[in-house]
């Protein structure tokens, strides 16, 4: 589903990514794990077609990022992109106008799970509830690829639990691929099929989560701390 070959991204004299190569198959949940500044967000923006690599190439379902892939990719950035003057239902309707794959029935189910009222003003929502809404807008789509950039960062534990449950509820096994960029490894470890560790813009480990735990006799979080210490 996702292929990156020799991808590098430079901002001025600073390389955010260097020679990143990876393959993520369809139908898995993959953790893109690393500390802040490791290059996770930059890689997701490239996969989403928001930025272009300085070198190397990316394919999403065999296509270069562009109009074709944007119609099949749901991207949730870490930044808050919601319009505060809208209410929750406005945000759903607004998103549906841009994406033909928006599933209103699934959106209603996810709203109930996330304890979000359609009539609630976005300006009145806490950061945790805005994070829940961002996830609903992404997972309500029948997208082939869902890119989540730090979906648990800076929010309360209860919202974290709801978001993890929402990811699992919205995930379509064997059909959709979910790529979660985070440094909160312990919060997402149990849902991951595959893990990719990024450090200083480079891939330092890329392996199946279960195989990695079996080989090292440690949790993914413990391995993360060991490798990136």
PDB file of C-alpha atoms in Angstrom:
ATOM      1  CA  UNK A   1       0.000   0.000   0.000  1.00  0.00           C
ATOM      2  CA  UNK A   2       2.802   2.386   0.952  1.00  0.00           C
ATOM      3  CA  UNK A   3       6.211   2.349  -0.692  1.00  0.00           C
ATOM      4  CA  UNK A   4       9.046   4.773  -0.030  1.00  0.00           C
ATOM      5  CA  UNK A   5      12.400   4.479  -1.774  1.00  0.00           C
ATOM      6  CA  UNK A   6      15.396   6.579  -0.746  1.00  0.00           C
ATOM      7  CA  UNK A   7      13.215   9.439   0.465  1.00  0.00           C
ATOM      8  CA  UNK A   8      14.950  12.531   1.767  1.00  0.00           C
ATOM      9  CA  UNK A   9      13.531  15.906   2.748  1.00  0.00           C
ATOM     10  CA  UNK A  10      15.601  19.015   3.356  1.00  0.00           C
ATOM     11  CA  UNK A  11      14.517  22.309   4.873  1.00  0.00           C
ATOM     12  CA  UNK A  12      17.273  24.779   4.101  1.00  0.00           C
ATOM     13  CA  UNK A  13      20.464  23.118   5.303  1.00  0.00           C
ATOM     14  CA  UNK A  14      18.677  20.694   7.629  1.00  0.00           C
ATOM     15  CA  UNK A  15      17.668  17.207   6.525  1.00  0.00           C
ATOM     16  CA  UNK A  16      14.448  16.099   8.228  1.00  0.00           C
ATOM     17  CA  UNK A  17      14.560  12.733   6.420  1.00  0.00           C
ATOM     18  CA  UNK A  18      17.544  10.852   4.980  1.00  0.00           C
ATOM     19  CA  UNK A  19      17.347   7.808   2.696  1.00  0.00           C
ATOM     20  CA  UNK A  20      14.041   6.498   4.086  1.00  0.00           C
ATOM     21  CA  UNK A  21      12.901   3.254   2.467  1.00  0.00           C
ATOM     22  CA  UNK A  22       9.971   1.194   3.694  1.00  0.00           C
ATOM     23  CA  UNK A  23       7.008  -0.848   2.519  1.00  0.00           C
ATOM     24  CA  UNK A  24       3.714  -1.080   4.404  1.00  0.00           C
ATOM     25  CA  UNK A  25       1.260  -3.657   3.014  1.00  0.00           C
ATOM     26  CA  UNK A  26      -2.486  -3.215   2.745  1.00  0.00           C
ATOM     27  CA  UNK A  27      -4.630  -4.160   5.722  1.00  0.00           C
ATOM     28  CA  UNK A  28      -2.270  -3.520   8.646  1.00  0.00           C
ATOM     29  CA  UNK A  29      -1.909  -1.003  11.447  1.00  0.00           C
ATOM     30  CA  UNK A  30       1.661   0.280  11.429  1.00  0.00           C
ATOM     31  CA  UNK A  31       3.312   2.406  14.090  1.00  0.00           C
ATOM     32  CA  UNK A  32       5.768   5.051  12.902  1.00  0.00           C
ATOM     33  CA  UNK A  33       7.601   5.485  16.185  1.00  0.00           C
ATOM     34  CA  UNK A  34      10.177   8.044  17.226  1.00  0.00           C
ATOM     35  CA  UNK A  35      10.875  10.985  19.503  1.00  0.00           C
ATOM     36  CA  UNK A  36       9.807  14.497  18.599  1.00  0.00           C
ATOM     37  CA  UNK A  37      11.915  15.744  15.694  1.00  0.00           C
ATOM     38  CA  UNK A  38      12.632  12.259  14.328  1.00  0.00           C
ATOM     39  CA  UNK A  39      10.931  13.060  11.000  1.00  0.00           C
ATOM     40  CA  UNK A  40       7.608  11.310  11.547  1.00  0.00           C
ATOM     41  CA  UNK A  41       5.387  14.276  10.671  1.00  0.00           C
ATOM     42  CA  UNK A  42       7.459  15.126   7.623  1.00  0.00           C
ATOM     43  CA  UNK A  43       7.124  11.591   6.285  1.00  0.00           C
ATOM     44  CA  UNK A  44       3.346  11.592   6.828  1.00  0.00           C
ATOM     45  CA  UNK A  45       2.983  14.925   5.025  1.00  0.00           C
ATOM     46  CA  UNK A  46       4.907  13.507   2.077  1.00  0.00           C
ATOM     47  CA  UNK A  47       2.715  10.396   2.009  1.00  0.00           C
ATOM     48  CA  UNK A  48      -0.378  12.621   2.186  1.00  0.00           C
ATOM     49  CA  UNK A  49       0.838  14.687  -0.761  1.00  0.00           C
ATOM     50  CA  UNK A  50       1.096  17.858   1.320  1.00  0.00           C
ATOM     51  CA  UNK A  51       4.853  18.094   0.796  1.00  0.00           C
ATOM     52  CA  UNK A  52       7.207  16.749  -1.849  1.00  0.00           C
ATOM     53  CA  UNK A  53      10.430  14.899  -1.069  1.00  0.00           C
ATOM     54  CA  UNK A  54      13.736  16.524  -1.910  1.00  0.00           C
ATOM     55  CA  UNK A  55      14.923  13.181  -3.208  1.00  0.00           C
ATOM     56  CA  UNK A  56      13.608   9.661  -3.628  1.00  0.00           C
ATOM     57  CA  UNK A  57      10.067   8.626  -4.455  1.00  0.00           C
ATOM     58  CA  UNK A  58       6.828   7.542  -2.811  1.00  0.00           C
ATOM     59  CA  UNK A  59       3.978   5.369  -4.097  1.00  0.00           C
ATOM     60  CA  UNK A  60       0.527   5.011  -2.529  1.00  0.00           C
ATOM     61  CA  UNK A  61      -1.266   2.027  -4.007  1.00  0.00           C
ATOM     62  CA  UNK A  62       1.118   2.237  -6.940  1.00  0.00           C
ATOM     63  CA  UNK A  63       0.522   5.956  -7.570  1.00  0.00           C
ATOM     64  CA  UNK A  64       2.634   8.994  -6.843  1.00  0.00           C
ATOM     65  CA  UNK A  65       0.995  11.311  -4.272  1.00  0.00           C
ATOM     66  CA  UNK A  66      -1.409  13.616  -6.085  1.00  0.00           C
ATOM     67  CA  UNK A  67      -5.041  14.005  -7.011  1.00  0.00           C
ATOM     68  CA  UNK A  68      -5.626  10.244  -7.326  1.00  0.00           C
ATOM     69  CA  UNK A  69      -4.123   9.371  -3.947  1.00  0.00           C
ATOM     70  CA  UNK A  70      -5.647  12.321  -2.060  1.00  0.00           C
ATOM     71  CA  UNK A  71      -9.076  10.923  -2.866  1.00  0.00           C
ATOM     72  CA  UNK A  72      -8.094   7.643  -1.166  1.00  0.00           C
ATOM     73  CA  UNK A  73      -6.015   8.926   1.758  1.00  0.00           C
ATOM     74  CA  UNK A  74      -7.353  10.331   5.055  1.00  0.00           C
ATOM     75  CA  UNK A  75      -4.760  12.496   6.795  1.00  0.00           C
ATOM     76  CA  UNK A  76      -5.119  13.762  10.371  1.00  0.00           C
ATOM     77  CA  UNK A  77      -2.347  16.277  11.134  1.00  0.00           C
ATOM     78  CA  UNK A  78      -1.251  17.021  14.678  1.00  0.00           C
ATOM     79  CA  UNK A  79      -2.235  20.662  14.213  1.00  0.00           C
ATOM     80  CA  UNK A  80      -5.843  21.644  14.863  1.00  0.00           C
ATOM     81  CA  UNK A  81      -7.395  22.253  11.429  1.00  0.00           C
ATOM     82  CA  UNK A  82     -11.037  22.425  12.557  1.00  0.00           C
ATOM     83  CA  UNK A  83     -13.086  25.569  11.910  1.00  0.00           C
ATOM     84  CA  UNK A  84     -14.164  26.943  15.296  1.00  0.00           C
ATOM     85  CA  UNK A  85     -17.299  28.634  13.902  1.00  0.00           C
ATOM     86  CA  UNK A  86     -18.760  25.261  12.891  1.00  0.00           C
ATOM     87  CA  UNK A  87     -20.615  22.777  15.012  1.00  0.00           C
ATOM     88  CA  UNK A  88     -19.863  19.051  14.882  1.00  0.00           C
ATOM     89  CA  UNK A  89     -22.525  18.319  12.250  1.00  0.00           C
ATOM     90  CA  UNK A  90     -21.246  21.188  10.097  1.00  0.00           C
ATOM     91  CA  UNK A  91     -17.775  19.595  10.170  1.00  0.00           C
ATOM     92  CA  UNK A  92     -19.205  16.248   9.056  1.00  0.00           C
ATOM     93  CA  UNK A  93     -21.166  17.831   6.208  1.00  0.00           C
ATOM     94  CA  UNK A  94     -18.195  19.962   5.165  1.00  0.00           C
ATOM     95  CA  UNK A  95     -15.892  16.927   4.984  1.00  0.00           C
ATOM     96  CA  UNK A  96     -18.494  14.916   3.061  1.00  0.00           C
ATOM     97  CA  UNK A  97     -18.607  17.566   0.309  1.00  0.00           C
ATOM     98  CA  UNK A  98     -14.938  16.920  -0.460  1.00  0.00           C
ATOM     99  CA  UNK A  99     -14.816  13.129  -0.232  1.00  0.00           C
ATOM    100  CA  UNK A 100     -17.226  10.795  -2.005  1.00  0.00           C
ATOM    101  CA  UNK A 101     -16.183   7.924   0.275  1.00  0.00           C
ATOM    102  CA  UNK A 102     -17.556   9.641   3.401  1.00  0.00           C
ATOM    103  CA  UNK A 103     -19.817   7.200   5.245  1.00  0.00           C
ATOM    104  CA  UNK A 104     -22.476   9.074   7.250  1.00  0.00           C
ATOM    105  CA  UNK A 105     -23.658   5.925   9.025  1.00  0.00           C
ATOM    106  CA  UNK A 106     -20.170   5.160  10.299  1.00  0.00           C
ATOM    107  CA  UNK A 107     -19.754   8.818  11.280  1.00  0.00           C
ATOM    108  CA  UNK A 108     -22.857   8.618  13.491  1.00  0.00           C
ATOM    109  CA  UNK A 109     -21.562   5.429  15.132  1.00  0.00           C
ATOM    110  CA  UNK A 110     -18.187   7.033  15.806  1.00  0.00           C
ATOM    111  CA  UNK A 111     -19.826  10.172  17.216  1.00  0.00           C
ATOM    112  CA  UNK A 112     -21.683   8.008  19.737  1.00  0.00           C
ATOM    113  CA  UNK A 113     -18.481   6.158  20.635  1.00  0.00           C
ATOM    114  CA  UNK A 114     -16.610   9.431  21.075  1.00  0.00           C
ATOM    115  CA  UNK A 115     -19.499  10.955  23.058  1.00  0.00           C
ATOM    116  CA  UNK A 116     -19.785  13.881  20.649  1.00  0.00           C
ATOM    117  CA  UNK A 117     -23.073  15.711  20.128  1.00  0.00           C
ATOM    118  CA  UNK A 118     -23.733  16.823  16.517  1.00  0.00           C
ATOM    119  CA  UNK A 119     -25.047  20.181  17.765  1.00  0.00           C
ATOM    120  CA  UNK A 120     -21.961  20.973  19.871  1.00  0.00           C
ATOM    121  CA  UNK A 121     -19.999  24.024  18.793  1.00  0.00           C
ATOM    122  CA  UNK A 122     -16.397  23.200  17.939  1.00  0.00           C
ATOM    123  CA  UNK A 123     -15.282  26.350  19.773  1.00  0.00           C
ATOM    124  CA  UNK A 124     -16.734  24.865  22.986  1.00  0.00           C
ATOM    125  CA  UNK A 125     -14.895  21.529  22.700  1.00  0.00           C
ATOM    126  CA  UNK A 126     -11.828  20.755  24.790  1.00  0.00           C
ATOM    127  CA  UNK A 127      -8.610  19.738  23.085  1.00  0.00           C
ATOM    128  CA  UNK A 128      -9.388  16.092  23.811  1.00  0.00           C
ATOM    129  CA  UNK A 129     -12.826  16.286  22.227  1.00  0.00           C
ATOM    130  CA  UNK A 130     -11.460  18.144  19.196  1.00  0.00           C
ATOM    131  CA  UNK A 131      -8.948  15.310  18.799  1.00  0.00           C
ATOM    132  CA  UNK A 132     -11.846  12.845  18.932  1.00  0.00           C
ATOM    133  CA  UNK A 133     -13.698  14.788  16.223  1.00  0.00           C
ATOM    134  CA  UNK A 134     -10.645  14.891  13.956  1.00  0.00           C
ATOM    135  CA  UNK A 135     -10.463  11.106  14.196  1.00  0.00           C
ATOM    136  CA  UNK A 136     -14.175  10.729  13.405  1.00  0.00           C
ATOM    137  CA  UNK A 137     -13.788  12.825  10.250  1.00  0.00           C
ATOM    138  CA  UNK A 138     -10.960  10.573   9.051  1.00  0.00           C
ATOM    139  CA  UNK A 139     -12.333   7.175  10.033  1.00  0.00           C
ATOM    140  CA  UNK A 140     -15.817   7.904   8.665  1.00  0.00           C
ATOM    141  CA  UNK A 141     -14.278   7.723   5.204  1.00  0.00           C
ATOM    142  CA  UNK A 142     -13.774   4.471   3.295  1.00  0.00           C
ATOM    143  CA  UNK A 143     -10.175   5.485   2.696  1.00  0.00           C
ATOM    144  CA  UNK A 144      -7.519   2.986   1.651  1.00  0.00           C
ATOM    145  CA  UNK A 145      -4.900   4.694   3.813  1.00  0.00           C
ATOM    146  CA  UNK A 146      -5.368   6.563   7.106  1.00  0.00           C
ATOM    147  CA  UNK A 147      -2.456   8.701   8.314  1.00  0.00           C
ATOM    148  CA  UNK A 148      -2.596   9.783  11.967  1.00  0.00           C
ATOM    149  CA  UNK A 149       0.007  12.268  13.184  1.00  0.00           C
ATOM    150  CA  UNK A 150       0.407  12.151  16.989  1.00  0.00           C
ATOM    151  CA  UNK A 151      -3.314  11.479  17.597  1.00  0.00           C
ATOM    152  CA  UNK A 152      -2.760  11.047  21.365  1.00  0.00           C
ATOM    153  CA  UNK A 153      -0.372  13.905  22.047  1.00  0.00           C
ATOM    154  CA  UNK A 154      -1.295  16.414  24.720  1.00  0.00           C
ATOM    155  CA  UNK A 155      -4.759  15.084  25.525  1.00  0.00           C
ATOM    156  CA  UNK A 156      -6.333  13.581  28.627  1.00  0.00           C
ATOM    157  CA  UNK A 157      -6.165   9.820  29.393  1.00  0.00           C
ATOM    158  CA  UNK A 158      -9.907   9.285  28.879  1.00  0.00           C
ATOM    159  CA  UNK A 159      -9.770  10.838  25.413  1.00  0.00           C
ATOM    160  CA  UNK A 160      -6.723   8.717  24.649  1.00  0.00           C
ATOM    161  CA  UNK A 161      -8.677   5.576  25.498  1.00  0.00           C
ATOM    162  CA  UNK A 162     -11.600   6.687  23.319  1.00  0.00           C
ATOM    163  CA  UNK A 163      -9.298   7.464  20.403  1.00  0.00           C
ATOM    164  CA  UNK A 164      -7.559   4.089  20.603  1.00  0.00           C
ATOM    165  CA  UNK A 165     -10.955   2.382  20.672  1.00  0.00           C
ATOM    166  CA  UNK A 166     -12.105   4.555  17.774  1.00  0.00           C
ATOM    167  CA  UNK A 167      -9.089   3.577  15.680  1.00  0.00           C
ATOM    168  CA  UNK A 168      -9.828  -0.097  16.259  1.00  0.00           C
ATOM    169  CA  UNK A 169     -13.543   0.367  15.509  1.00  0.00           C
ATOM    170  CA  UNK A 170     -12.900   2.349  12.330  1.00  0.00           C
ATOM    171  CA  UNK A 171     -10.138   0.096  11.021  1.00  0.00           C
ATOM    172  CA  UNK A 172     -11.201  -2.257   8.226  1.00  0.00           C
ATOM    173  CA  UNK A 173      -8.957  -5.379   8.376  1.00  0.00           C
ATOM    174  CA  UNK A 174      -7.487  -6.500   5.041  1.00  0.00           C
ATOM    175  CA  UNK A 175      -8.969  -3.420   3.312  1.00  0.00           C
ATOM    176  CA  UNK A 176      -7.511  -0.290   4.884  1.00  0.00           C
ATOM    177  CA  UNK A 177      -4.036   0.549   6.125  1.00  0.00           C
ATOM    178  CA  UNK A 178      -3.482   2.759   9.158  1.00  0.00           C
ATOM    179  CA  UNK A 179      -0.173   4.493   9.809  1.00  0.00           C
ATOM    180  CA  UNK A 180       0.130   6.041  13.291  1.00  0.00           C
ATOM    181  CA  UNK A 181       3.015   8.411  13.987  1.00  0.00           C
ATOM    182  CA  UNK A 182       3.590   8.715  17.734  1.00  0.00           C
ATOM    183  CA  UNK A 183       6.135   8.769  20.533  1.00  0.00           C
ATOM    184  CA  UNK A 184       3.577   7.352  22.997  1.00  0.00           C
ATOM    185  CA  UNK A 185       4.408   3.748  22.204  1.00  0.00           C
ATOM    186  CA  UNK A 186       2.808   2.161  25.245  1.00  0.00           C
ATOM    187  CA  UNK A 187      -0.584   3.661  24.373  1.00  0.00           C
ATOM    188  CA  UNK A 188      -0.760   2.065  20.912  1.00  0.00           C
ATOM    189  CA  UNK A 189       1.445  -1.023  21.140  1.00  0.00           C
ATOM    190  CA  UNK A 190      -1.334  -3.592  21.470  1.00  0.00           C
ATOM    191  CA  UNK A 191      -2.977  -2.555  18.197  1.00  0.00           C
ATOM    192  CA  UNK A 192       0.155  -2.513  16.027  1.00  0.00           C
ATOM    193  CA  UNK A 193       0.855  -5.182  13.413  1.00  0.00           C
ATOM    194  CA  UNK A 194       4.080  -3.548  12.272  1.00  0.00           C
ATOM    195  CA  UNK A 195       6.527  -1.023  13.717  1.00  0.00           C
ATOM    196  CA  UNK A 196       8.960   1.371  12.053  1.00  0.00           C
ATOM    197  CA  UNK A 197      11.415   3.241  14.283  1.00  0.00           C
ATOM    198  CA  UNK A 198      12.651   6.604  13.033  1.00  0.00           C
ATOM    199  CA  UNK A 199      15.688   8.328  14.533  1.00  0.00           C
ATOM    200  CA  UNK A 200      17.271  11.528  13.240  1.00  0.00           C
ATOM    201  CA  UNK A 201      15.329  11.173   9.998  1.00  0.00           C
ATOM    202  CA  UNK A 202      16.418   7.595   9.287  1.00  0.00           C
ATOM    203  CA  UNK A 203      14.705   4.209   9.631  1.00  0.00           C
ATOM    204  CA  UNK A 204      16.572   2.235  12.287  1.00  0.00           C
ATOM    205  CA  UNK A 205      14.123  -0.678  12.635  1.00  0.00           C
ATOM    206  CA  UNK A 206      11.286  -2.009  10.490  1.00  0.00           C
ATOM    207  CA  UNK A 207       9.654  -5.274  11.554  1.00  0.00           C
ATOM    208  CA  UNK A 208       6.428  -7.065  12.442  1.00  0.00           C
ATOM    209  CA  UNK A 209       5.423  -6.255  16.021  1.00  0.00           C
ATOM    210  CA  UNK A 210       4.775  -9.837  17.132  1.00  0.00           C
ATOM    211  CA  UNK A 211       7.961 -11.163  15.520  1.00  0.00           C
ATOM    212  CA  UNK A 212       9.944  -8.379  17.174  1.00  0.00           C
ATOM    213  CA  UNK A 213       8.535  -9.140  20.629  1.00  0.00           C
ATOM    214  CA  UNK A 214       9.167 -12.865  20.176  1.00  0.00           C
ATOM    215  CA  UNK A 215      12.742 -12.382  18.982  1.00  0.00           C
ATOM    216  CA  UNK A 216      13.777 -10.013  21.778  1.00  0.00           C
ATOM    217  CA  UNK A 217      11.518 -11.126  24.611  1.00  0.00           C
ATOM    218  CA  UNK A 218      10.519  -7.537  25.307  1.00  0.00           C
ATOM    219  CA  UNK A 219       7.561  -5.269  24.673  1.00  0.00           C
ATOM    220  CA  UNK A 220       7.731  -2.903  21.719  1.00  0.00           C
ATOM    221  CA  UNK A 221       7.893   0.002  24.177  1.00  0.00           C
ATOM    222  CA  UNK A 222      10.890  -1.551  25.947  1.00  0.00           C
ATOM    223  CA  UNK A 223      12.619  -2.189  22.606  1.00  0.00           C
ATOM    224  CA  UNK A 224      11.857   1.403  21.560  1.00  0.00           C
ATOM    225  CA  UNK A 225      13.514   2.733  24.700  1.00  0.00           C
ATOM    226  CA  UNK A 226      16.480   0.411  24.209  1.00  0.00           C
ATOM    227  CA  UNK A 227      17.035   1.196  20.518  1.00  0.00           C
ATOM    228  CA  UNK A 228      16.509   4.939  20.759  1.00  0.00           C
ATOM    229  CA  UNK A 229      18.203   5.536  24.113  1.00  0.00           C
TER     230      UNK A 229
END
